[in-house]
PDB file of C-alpha atoms in Angstrom:
ATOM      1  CA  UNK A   1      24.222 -11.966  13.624  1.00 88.00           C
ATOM      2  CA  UNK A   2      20.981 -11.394  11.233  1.00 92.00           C
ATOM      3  CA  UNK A   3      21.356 -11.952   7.921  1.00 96.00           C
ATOM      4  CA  UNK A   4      18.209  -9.772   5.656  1.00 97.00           C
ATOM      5  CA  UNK A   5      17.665 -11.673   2.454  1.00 97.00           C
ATOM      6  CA  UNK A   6      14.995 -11.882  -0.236  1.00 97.00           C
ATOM      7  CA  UNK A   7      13.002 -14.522  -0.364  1.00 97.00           C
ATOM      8  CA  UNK A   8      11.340 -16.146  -3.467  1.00 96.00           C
ATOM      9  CA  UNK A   9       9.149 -19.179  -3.627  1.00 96.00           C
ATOM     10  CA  UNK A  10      11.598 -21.729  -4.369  1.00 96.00           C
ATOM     11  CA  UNK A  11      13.970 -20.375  -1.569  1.00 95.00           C
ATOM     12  CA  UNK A  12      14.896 -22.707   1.309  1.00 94.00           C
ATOM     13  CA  UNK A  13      13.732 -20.492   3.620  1.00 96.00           C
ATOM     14  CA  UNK A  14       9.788 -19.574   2.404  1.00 98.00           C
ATOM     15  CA  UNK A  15       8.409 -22.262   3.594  1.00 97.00           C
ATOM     16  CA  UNK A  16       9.409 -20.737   7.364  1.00 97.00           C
ATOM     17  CA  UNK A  17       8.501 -17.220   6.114  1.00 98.00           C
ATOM     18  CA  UNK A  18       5.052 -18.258   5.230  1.00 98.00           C
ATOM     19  CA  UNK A  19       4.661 -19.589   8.881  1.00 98.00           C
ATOM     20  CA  UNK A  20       5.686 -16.772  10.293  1.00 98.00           C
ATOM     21  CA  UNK A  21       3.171 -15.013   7.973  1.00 98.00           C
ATOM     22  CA  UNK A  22       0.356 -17.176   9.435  1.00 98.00           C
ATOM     23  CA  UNK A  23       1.540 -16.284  12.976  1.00 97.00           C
ATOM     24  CA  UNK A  24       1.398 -12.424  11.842  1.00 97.00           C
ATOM     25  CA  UNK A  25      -1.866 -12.537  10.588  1.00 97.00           C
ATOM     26  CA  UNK A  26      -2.957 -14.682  14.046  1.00 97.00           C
ATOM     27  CA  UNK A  27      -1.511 -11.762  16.119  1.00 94.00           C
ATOM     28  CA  UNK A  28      -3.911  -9.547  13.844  1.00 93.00           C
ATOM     29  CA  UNK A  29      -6.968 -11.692  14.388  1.00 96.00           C
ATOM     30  CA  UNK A  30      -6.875 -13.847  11.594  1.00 97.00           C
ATOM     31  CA  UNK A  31      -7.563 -17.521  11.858  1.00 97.00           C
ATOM     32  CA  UNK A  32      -4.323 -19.583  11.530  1.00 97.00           C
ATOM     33  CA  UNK A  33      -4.575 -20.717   7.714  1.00 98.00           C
ATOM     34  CA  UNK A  34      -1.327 -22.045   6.958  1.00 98.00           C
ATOM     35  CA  UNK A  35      -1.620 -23.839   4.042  1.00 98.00           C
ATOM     36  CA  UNK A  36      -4.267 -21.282   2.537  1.00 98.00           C
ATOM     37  CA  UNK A  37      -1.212 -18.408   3.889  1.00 98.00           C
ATOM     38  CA  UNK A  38       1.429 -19.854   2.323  1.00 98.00           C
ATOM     39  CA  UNK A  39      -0.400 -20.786  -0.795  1.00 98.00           C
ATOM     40  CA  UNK A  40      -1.492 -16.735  -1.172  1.00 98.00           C
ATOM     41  CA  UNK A  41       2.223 -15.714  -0.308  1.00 98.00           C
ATOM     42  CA  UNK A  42       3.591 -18.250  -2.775  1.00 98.00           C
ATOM     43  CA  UNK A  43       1.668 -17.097  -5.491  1.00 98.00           C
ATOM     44  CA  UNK A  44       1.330 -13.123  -4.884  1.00 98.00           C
ATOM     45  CA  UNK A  45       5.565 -13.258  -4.747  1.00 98.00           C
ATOM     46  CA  UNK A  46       5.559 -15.519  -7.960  1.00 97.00           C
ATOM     47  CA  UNK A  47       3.723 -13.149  -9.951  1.00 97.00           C
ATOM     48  CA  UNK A  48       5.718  -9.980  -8.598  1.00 95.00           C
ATOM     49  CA  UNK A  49       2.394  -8.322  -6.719  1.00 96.00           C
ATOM     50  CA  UNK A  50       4.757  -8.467  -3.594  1.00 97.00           C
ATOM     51  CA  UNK A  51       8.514  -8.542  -2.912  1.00 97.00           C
ATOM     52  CA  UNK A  52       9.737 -10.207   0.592  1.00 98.00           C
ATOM     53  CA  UNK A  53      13.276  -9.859   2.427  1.00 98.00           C
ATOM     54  CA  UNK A  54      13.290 -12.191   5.612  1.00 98.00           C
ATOM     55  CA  UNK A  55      15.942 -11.753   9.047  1.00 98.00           C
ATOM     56  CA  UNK A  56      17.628 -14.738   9.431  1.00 97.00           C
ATOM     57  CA  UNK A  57      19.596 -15.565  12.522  1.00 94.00           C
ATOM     58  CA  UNK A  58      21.172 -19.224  12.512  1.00 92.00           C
ATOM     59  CA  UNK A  59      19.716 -20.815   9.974  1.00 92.00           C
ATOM     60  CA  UNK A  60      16.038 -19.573  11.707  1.00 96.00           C
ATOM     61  CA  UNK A  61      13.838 -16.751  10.109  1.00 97.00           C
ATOM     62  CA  UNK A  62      12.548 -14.527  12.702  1.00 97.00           C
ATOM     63  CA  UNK A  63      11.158 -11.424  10.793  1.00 98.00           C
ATOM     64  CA  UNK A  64      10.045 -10.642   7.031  1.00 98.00           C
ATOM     65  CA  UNK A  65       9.193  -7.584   5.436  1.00 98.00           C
ATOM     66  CA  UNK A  66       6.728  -7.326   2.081  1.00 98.00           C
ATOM     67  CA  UNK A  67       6.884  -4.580  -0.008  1.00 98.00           C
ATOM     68  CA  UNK A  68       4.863  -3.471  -3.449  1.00 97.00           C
ATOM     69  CA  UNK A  69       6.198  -1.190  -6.054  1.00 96.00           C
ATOM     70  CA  UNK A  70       3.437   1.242  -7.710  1.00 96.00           C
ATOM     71  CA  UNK A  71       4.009   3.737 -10.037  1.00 95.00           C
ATOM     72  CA  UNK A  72       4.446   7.674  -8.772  1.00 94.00           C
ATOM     73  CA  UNK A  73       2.314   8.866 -11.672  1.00 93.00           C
ATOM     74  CA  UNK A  74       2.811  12.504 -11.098  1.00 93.00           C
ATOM     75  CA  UNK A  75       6.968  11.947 -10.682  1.00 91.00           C
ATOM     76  CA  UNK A  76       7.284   9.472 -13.324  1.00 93.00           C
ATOM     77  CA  UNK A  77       8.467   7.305 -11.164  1.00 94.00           C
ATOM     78  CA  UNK A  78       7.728   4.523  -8.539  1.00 96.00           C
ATOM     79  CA  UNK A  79       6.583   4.571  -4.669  1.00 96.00           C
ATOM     80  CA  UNK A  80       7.275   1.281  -2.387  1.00 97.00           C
ATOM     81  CA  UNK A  81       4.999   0.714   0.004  1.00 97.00           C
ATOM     82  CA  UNK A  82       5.742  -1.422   2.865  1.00 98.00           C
ATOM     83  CA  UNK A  83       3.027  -3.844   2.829  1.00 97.00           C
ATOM     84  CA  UNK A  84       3.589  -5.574   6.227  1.00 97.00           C
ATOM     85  CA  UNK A  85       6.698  -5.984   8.676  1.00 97.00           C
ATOM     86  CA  UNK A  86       6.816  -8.742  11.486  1.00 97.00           C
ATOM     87  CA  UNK A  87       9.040 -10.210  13.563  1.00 97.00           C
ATOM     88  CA  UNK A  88       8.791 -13.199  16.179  1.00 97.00           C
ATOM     89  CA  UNK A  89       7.425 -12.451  19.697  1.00 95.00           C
ATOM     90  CA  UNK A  90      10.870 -13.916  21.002  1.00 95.00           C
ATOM     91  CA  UNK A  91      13.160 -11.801  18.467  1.00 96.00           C
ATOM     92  CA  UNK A  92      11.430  -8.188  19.280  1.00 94.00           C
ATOM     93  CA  UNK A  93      13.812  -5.298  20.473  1.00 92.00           C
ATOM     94  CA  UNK A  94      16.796  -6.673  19.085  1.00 93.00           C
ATOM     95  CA  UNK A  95      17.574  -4.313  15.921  1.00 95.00           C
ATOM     96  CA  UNK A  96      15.509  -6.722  13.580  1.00 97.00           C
ATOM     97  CA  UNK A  97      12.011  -5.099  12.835  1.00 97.00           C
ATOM     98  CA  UNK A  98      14.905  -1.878  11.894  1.00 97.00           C
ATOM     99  CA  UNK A  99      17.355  -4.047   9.818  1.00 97.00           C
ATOM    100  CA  UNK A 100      14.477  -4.955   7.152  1.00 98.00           C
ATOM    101  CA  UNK A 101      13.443  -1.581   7.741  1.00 98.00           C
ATOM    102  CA  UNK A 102      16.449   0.070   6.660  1.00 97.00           C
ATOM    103  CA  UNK A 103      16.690  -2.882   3.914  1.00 98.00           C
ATOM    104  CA  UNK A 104      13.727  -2.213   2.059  1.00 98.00           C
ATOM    105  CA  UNK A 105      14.766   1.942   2.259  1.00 98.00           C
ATOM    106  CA  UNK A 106      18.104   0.946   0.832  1.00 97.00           C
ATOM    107  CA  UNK A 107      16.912  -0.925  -2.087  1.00 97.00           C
ATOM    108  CA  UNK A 108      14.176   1.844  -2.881  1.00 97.00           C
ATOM    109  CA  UNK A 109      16.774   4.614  -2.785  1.00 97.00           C
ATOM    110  CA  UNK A 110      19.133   2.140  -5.359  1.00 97.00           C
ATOM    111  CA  UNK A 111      16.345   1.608  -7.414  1.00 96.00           C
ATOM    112  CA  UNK A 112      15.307   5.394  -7.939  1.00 96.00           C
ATOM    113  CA  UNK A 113      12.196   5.345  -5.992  1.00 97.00           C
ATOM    114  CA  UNK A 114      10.529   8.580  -5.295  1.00 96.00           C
ATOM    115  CA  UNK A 115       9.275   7.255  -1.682  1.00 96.00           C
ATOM    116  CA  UNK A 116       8.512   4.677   0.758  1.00 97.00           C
ATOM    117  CA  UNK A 117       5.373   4.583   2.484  1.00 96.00           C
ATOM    118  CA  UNK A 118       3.796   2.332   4.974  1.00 95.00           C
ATOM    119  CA  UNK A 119       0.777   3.041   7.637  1.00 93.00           C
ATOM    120  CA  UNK A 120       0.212   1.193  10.745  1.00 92.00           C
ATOM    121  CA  UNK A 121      -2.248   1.745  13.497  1.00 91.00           C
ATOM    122  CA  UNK A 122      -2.661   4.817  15.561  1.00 91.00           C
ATOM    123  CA  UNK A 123      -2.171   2.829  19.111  1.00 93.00           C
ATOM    124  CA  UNK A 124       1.199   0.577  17.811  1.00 92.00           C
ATOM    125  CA  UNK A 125       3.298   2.795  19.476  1.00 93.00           C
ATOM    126  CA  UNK A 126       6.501   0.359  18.983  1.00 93.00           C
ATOM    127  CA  UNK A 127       5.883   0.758  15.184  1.00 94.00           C
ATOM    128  CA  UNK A 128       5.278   4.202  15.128  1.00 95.00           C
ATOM    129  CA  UNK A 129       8.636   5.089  17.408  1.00 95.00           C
ATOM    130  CA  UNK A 130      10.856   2.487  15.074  1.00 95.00           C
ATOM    131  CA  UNK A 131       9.104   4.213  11.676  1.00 96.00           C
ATOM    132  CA  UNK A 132       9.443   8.256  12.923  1.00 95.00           C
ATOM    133  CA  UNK A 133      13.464   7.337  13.954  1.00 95.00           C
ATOM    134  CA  UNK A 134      13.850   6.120  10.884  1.00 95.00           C
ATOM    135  CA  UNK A 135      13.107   9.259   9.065  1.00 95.00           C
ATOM    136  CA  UNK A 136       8.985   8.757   8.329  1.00 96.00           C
ATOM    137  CA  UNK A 137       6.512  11.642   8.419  1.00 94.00           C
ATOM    138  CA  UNK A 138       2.650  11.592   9.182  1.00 91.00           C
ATOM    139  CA  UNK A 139       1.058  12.480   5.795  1.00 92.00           C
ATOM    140  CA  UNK A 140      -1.520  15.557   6.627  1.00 91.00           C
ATOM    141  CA  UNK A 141      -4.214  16.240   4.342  1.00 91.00           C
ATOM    142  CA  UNK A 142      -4.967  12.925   2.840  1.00 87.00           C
ATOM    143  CA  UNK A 143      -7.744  10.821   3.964  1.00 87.00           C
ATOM    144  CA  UNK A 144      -7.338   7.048   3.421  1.00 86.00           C
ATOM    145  CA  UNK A 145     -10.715   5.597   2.267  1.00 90.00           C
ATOM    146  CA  UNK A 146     -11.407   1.999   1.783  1.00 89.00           C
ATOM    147  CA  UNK A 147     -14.819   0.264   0.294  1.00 92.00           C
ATOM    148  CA  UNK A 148     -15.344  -3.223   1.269  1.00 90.00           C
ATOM    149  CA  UNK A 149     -16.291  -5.180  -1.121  1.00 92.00           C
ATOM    150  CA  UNK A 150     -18.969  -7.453  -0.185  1.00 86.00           C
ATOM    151  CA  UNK A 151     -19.910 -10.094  -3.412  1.00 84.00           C
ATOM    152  CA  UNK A 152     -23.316 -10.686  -2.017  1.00 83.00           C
ATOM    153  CA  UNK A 153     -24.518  -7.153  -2.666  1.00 78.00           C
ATOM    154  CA  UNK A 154     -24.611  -4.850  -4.995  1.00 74.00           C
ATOM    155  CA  UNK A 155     -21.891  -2.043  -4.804  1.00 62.00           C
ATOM    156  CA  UNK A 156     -22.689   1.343  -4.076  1.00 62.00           C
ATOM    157  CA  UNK A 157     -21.675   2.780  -7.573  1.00 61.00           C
ATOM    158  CA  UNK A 158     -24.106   0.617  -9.404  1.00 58.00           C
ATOM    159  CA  UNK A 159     -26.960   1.949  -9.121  1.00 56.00           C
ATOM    160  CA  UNK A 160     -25.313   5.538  -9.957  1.00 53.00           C
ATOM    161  CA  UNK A 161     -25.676   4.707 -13.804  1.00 53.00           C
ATOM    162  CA  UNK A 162     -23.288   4.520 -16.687  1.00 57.00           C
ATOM    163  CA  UNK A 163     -19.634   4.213 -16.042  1.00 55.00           C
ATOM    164  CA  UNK A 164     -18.641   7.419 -17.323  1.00 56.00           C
ATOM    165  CA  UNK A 165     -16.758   6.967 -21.224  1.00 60.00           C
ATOM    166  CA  UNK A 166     -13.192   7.836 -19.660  1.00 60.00           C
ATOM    167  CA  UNK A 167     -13.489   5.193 -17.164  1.00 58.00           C
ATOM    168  CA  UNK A 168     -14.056   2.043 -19.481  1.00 56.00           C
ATOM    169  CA  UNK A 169     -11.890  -0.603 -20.418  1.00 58.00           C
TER     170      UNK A 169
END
């Protein structure tokens, strides 16, 4: 049986969701960090920039889900958005990558939230089959643009002039 719980820093059980963190990141090319991984997860949960719930089967965790709560400006209201979900190589296709799946949609739909979103890649077929079962929709008409920010150069919008008024702290 698979128990999905939260986990917090000072639960009995981080410590083993932070490795498994470390392994996620490996599968995604990372280098294995575990100190510097569980250090970051530690202190991003602490100060409530992300939520986890781990799957725990005997005492062993063998899948986590993160999640961040933004505000829904336009709604008044908040969005979670399903920062990462992982679960052990051995523990795949047994109803656990769903369980914190449907976890994280229960809580959001208890707590009033206007939406849960997530993306994955294009080719993770897996994800994208467990995600469209479970009731998610490709969003059309938005384009997701990201800047790298690189701190030995200059950024792009620096040399563009003055921060406009309405834009400064």
């Amino acid at each position: 049986m698979t128990t999905i719980v939260p986990i917090g820093p000072a639960d009995p059980a981080f410590d083993q969701v932070a490795a498994l963190f470390d392994d996620y990141r490996a599968h995604y090319g990372q280098p294995s960090t575990p100190e510097i991984t569980r250090s970051w997860l530690h202190d991003h949960i602490a100060q409530n920039r992300l939520s986890a719930a781990a799957a725990i089967r005997a005492d062993h965790v063998c899948g986590f889900i993160t999640v961040t709560i933004m505000p829904a400006s336009l709604m008044l209201g908040t969005a979670w958005s399903i920062r990462d979900l992982y679960v052990a190589p051995h523990h795949r296709r047994s109803g656990i990558a769903n369980a914190l799946l449907q976890h994280v949609i229960r809580n959001a739909r208890a707590a009033g939230a206007h939406r849960v979103a997530l993306q994955t890649e294009t080719d993770n077929i897996p994800a994208l089959t467990l995600y469209t079962a479970s009731g998610f929709q490709p969003v059309t008409g938005l384009e997701i643009l990201n800047l790298t920010l690189d701190p030995t150069r200059e950024d792009p919008g620096d040399s563009a002039g003055p921060v406009p008024k309405a834009m400064r702290g």
